[in-house]
Tab-separated table of C-alpha atoms in Angstrom:
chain	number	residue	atom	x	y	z
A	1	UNK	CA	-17.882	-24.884	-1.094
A	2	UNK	CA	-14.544	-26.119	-0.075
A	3	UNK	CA	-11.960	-23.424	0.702
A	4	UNK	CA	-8.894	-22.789	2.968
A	5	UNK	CA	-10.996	-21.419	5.971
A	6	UNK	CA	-10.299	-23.006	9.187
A	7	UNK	CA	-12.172	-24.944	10.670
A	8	UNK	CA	-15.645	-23.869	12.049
A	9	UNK	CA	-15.898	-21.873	9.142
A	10	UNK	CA	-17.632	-21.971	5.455
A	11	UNK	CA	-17.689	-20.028	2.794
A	12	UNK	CA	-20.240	-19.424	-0.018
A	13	UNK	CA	-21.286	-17.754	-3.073
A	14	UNK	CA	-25.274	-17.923	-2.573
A	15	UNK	CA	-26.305	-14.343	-2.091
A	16	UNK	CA	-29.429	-15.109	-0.398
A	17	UNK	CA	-27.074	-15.962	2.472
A	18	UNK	CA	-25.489	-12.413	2.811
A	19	UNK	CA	-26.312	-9.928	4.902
A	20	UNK	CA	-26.857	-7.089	3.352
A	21	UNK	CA	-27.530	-4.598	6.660
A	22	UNK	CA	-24.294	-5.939	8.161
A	23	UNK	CA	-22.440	-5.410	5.060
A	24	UNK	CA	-22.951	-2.088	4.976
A	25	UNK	CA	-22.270	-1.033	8.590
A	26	UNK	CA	-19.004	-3.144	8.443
A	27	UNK	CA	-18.033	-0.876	5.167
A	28	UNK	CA	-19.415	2.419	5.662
A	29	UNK	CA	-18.565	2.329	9.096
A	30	UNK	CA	-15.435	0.477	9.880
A	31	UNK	CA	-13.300	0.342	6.360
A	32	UNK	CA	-11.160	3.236	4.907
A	33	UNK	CA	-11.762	2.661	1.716
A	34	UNK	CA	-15.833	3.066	2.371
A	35	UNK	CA	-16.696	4.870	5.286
A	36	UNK	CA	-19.882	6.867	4.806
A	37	UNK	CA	-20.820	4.943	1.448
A	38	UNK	CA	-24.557	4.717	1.452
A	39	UNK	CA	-26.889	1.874	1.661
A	40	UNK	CA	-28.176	2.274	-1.993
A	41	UNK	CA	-24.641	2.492	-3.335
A	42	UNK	CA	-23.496	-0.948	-1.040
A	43	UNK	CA	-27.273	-2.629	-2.371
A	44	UNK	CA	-25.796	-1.976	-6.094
A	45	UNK	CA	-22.458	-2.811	-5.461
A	46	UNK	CA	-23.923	-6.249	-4.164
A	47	UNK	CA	-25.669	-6.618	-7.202
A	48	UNK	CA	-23.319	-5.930	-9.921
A	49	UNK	CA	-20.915	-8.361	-8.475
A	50	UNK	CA	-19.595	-12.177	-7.444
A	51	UNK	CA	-19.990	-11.709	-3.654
A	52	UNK	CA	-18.404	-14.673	-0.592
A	53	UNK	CA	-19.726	-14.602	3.004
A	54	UNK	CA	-17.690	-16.295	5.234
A	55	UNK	CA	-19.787	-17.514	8.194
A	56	UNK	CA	-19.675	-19.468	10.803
A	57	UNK	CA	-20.302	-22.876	11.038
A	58	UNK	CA	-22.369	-23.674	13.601
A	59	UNK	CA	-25.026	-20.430	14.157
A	60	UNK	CA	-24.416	-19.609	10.429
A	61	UNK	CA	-23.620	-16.402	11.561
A	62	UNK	CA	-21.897	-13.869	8.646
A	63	UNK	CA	-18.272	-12.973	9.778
A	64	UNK	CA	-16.686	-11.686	6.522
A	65	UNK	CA	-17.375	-10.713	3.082
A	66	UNK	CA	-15.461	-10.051	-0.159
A	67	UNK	CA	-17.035	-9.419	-3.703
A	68	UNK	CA	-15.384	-9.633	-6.864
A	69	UNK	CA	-15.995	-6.972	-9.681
A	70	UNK	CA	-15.093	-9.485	-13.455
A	71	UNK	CA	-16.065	-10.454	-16.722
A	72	UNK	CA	-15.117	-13.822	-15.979
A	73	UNK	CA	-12.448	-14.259	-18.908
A	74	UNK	CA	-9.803	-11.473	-18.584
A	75	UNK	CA	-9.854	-9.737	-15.926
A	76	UNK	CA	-11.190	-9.750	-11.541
A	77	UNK	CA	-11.372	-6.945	-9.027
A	78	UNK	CA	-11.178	-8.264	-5.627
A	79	UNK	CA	-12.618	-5.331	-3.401
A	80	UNK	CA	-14.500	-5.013	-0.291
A	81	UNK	CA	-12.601	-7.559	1.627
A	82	UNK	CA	-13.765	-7.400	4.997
A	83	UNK	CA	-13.632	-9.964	8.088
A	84	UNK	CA	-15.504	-8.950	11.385
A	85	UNK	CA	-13.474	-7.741	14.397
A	86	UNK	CA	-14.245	-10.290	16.986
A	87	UNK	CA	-12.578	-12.885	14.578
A	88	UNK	CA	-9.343	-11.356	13.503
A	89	UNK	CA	-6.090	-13.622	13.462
A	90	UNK	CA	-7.661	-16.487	12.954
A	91	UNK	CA	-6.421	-16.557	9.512
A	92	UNK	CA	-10.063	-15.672	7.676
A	93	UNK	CA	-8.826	-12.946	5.877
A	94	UNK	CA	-6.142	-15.285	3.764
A	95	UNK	CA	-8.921	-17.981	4.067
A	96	UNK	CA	-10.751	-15.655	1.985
A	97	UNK	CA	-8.686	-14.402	-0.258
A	98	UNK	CA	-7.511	-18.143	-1.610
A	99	UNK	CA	-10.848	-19.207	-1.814
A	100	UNK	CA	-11.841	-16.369	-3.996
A	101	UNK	CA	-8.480	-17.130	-5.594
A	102	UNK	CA	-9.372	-20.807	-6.157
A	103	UNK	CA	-12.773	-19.862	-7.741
A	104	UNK	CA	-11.679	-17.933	-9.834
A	105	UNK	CA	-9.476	-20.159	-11.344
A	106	UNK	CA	-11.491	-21.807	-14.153
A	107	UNK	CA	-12.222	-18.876	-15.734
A	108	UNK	CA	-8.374	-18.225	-16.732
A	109	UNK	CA	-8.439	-14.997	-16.227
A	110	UNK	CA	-5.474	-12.555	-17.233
A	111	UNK	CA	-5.043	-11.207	-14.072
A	112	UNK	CA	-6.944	-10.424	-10.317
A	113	UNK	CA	-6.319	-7.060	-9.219
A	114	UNK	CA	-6.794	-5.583	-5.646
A	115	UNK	CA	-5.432	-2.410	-4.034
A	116	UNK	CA	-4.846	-2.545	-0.089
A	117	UNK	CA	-3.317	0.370	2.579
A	118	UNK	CA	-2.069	-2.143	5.476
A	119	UNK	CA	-2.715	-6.333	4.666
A	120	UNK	CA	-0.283	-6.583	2.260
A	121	UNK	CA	1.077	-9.569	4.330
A	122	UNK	CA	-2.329	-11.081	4.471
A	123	UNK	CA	-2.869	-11.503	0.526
A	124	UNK	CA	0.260	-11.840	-0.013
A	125	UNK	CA	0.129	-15.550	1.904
A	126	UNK	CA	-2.650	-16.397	-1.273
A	127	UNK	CA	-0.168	-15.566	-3.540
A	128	UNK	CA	-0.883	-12.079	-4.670
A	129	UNK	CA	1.919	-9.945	-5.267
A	130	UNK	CA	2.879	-6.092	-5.756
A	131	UNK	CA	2.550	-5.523	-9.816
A	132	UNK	CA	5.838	-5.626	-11.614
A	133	UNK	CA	4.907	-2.300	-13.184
A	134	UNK	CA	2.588	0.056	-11.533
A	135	UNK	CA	3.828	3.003	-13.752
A	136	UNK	CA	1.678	1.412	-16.774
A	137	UNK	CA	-1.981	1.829	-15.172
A	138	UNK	CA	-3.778	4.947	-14.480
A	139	UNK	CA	-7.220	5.819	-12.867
A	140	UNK	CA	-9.816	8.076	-13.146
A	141	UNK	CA	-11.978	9.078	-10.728
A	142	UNK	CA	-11.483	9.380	-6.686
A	143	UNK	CA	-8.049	8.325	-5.782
């Protein structure tokens, strides 16, 4: 799958590459917006949705992860966006983010939604952008 990774790095959809262990103790362990999220809940999450490993070329190894919660005609949910440590500022994160971007493209969906505490910076460099009215959504559930 081609993609804006540098690189030494790949990208793909095929979930029989992803590593589901390592998913979860990158998520429940190391990400805000997860910690403590169990193994069941992660497995589901998986399953339910358009996931990306990004690995690395030569051992195959998995170094990041993002899934994508859509219909795939109106609307995305890019969540879960995670790259490993060890391989920070290398650009992966953006990497990621345009190749999700990219892919989901065809579908012509309305619009790809994500929510984010501190890498505004990083999506921001795949073109996402702070909504022009944030007063018109609402939630319900865990904020």
């Amino acid at each position: 799958m081609n993609s804006d990774l540098p690189d030494g790095y790949e990208l793909s959809t095929d979930p029989a590459r992803l590593d589901a262990a390592l998913i979860h103790r990158w998520l429940s362990q190391d990400a805000y917006w997860a910690l403590g999220r169990s193994r069941e809940k992660q497995d589901q999450a998986i399953a339910g949705s358009l996931n990306f490993g990004v690995y690395d070329t030569a051992s195959g190894a998995q170094l990041g992860y993002a899934r994508v919660v859509t219909d795939r005609a109106t609307f995305a949910w890019l969540c879960d966006v995670y790259i490993d440590p060890a391989v920070r500022g290398k650009g992966l994160g953006t990497g990621l983010a345009a190749a999700v971007r990219d892919h989901l493209a065809p579908y012509g969906l309305r619009r790809v939604l994500l929510a984010t505490a501190d890498a505004h910076a990083v999506y921001a460099k795949a073109g996402f952008a702070p909504m022009a009215q944030p007063g018109k959504w609402m939630v319900f559930g865990e904020q």
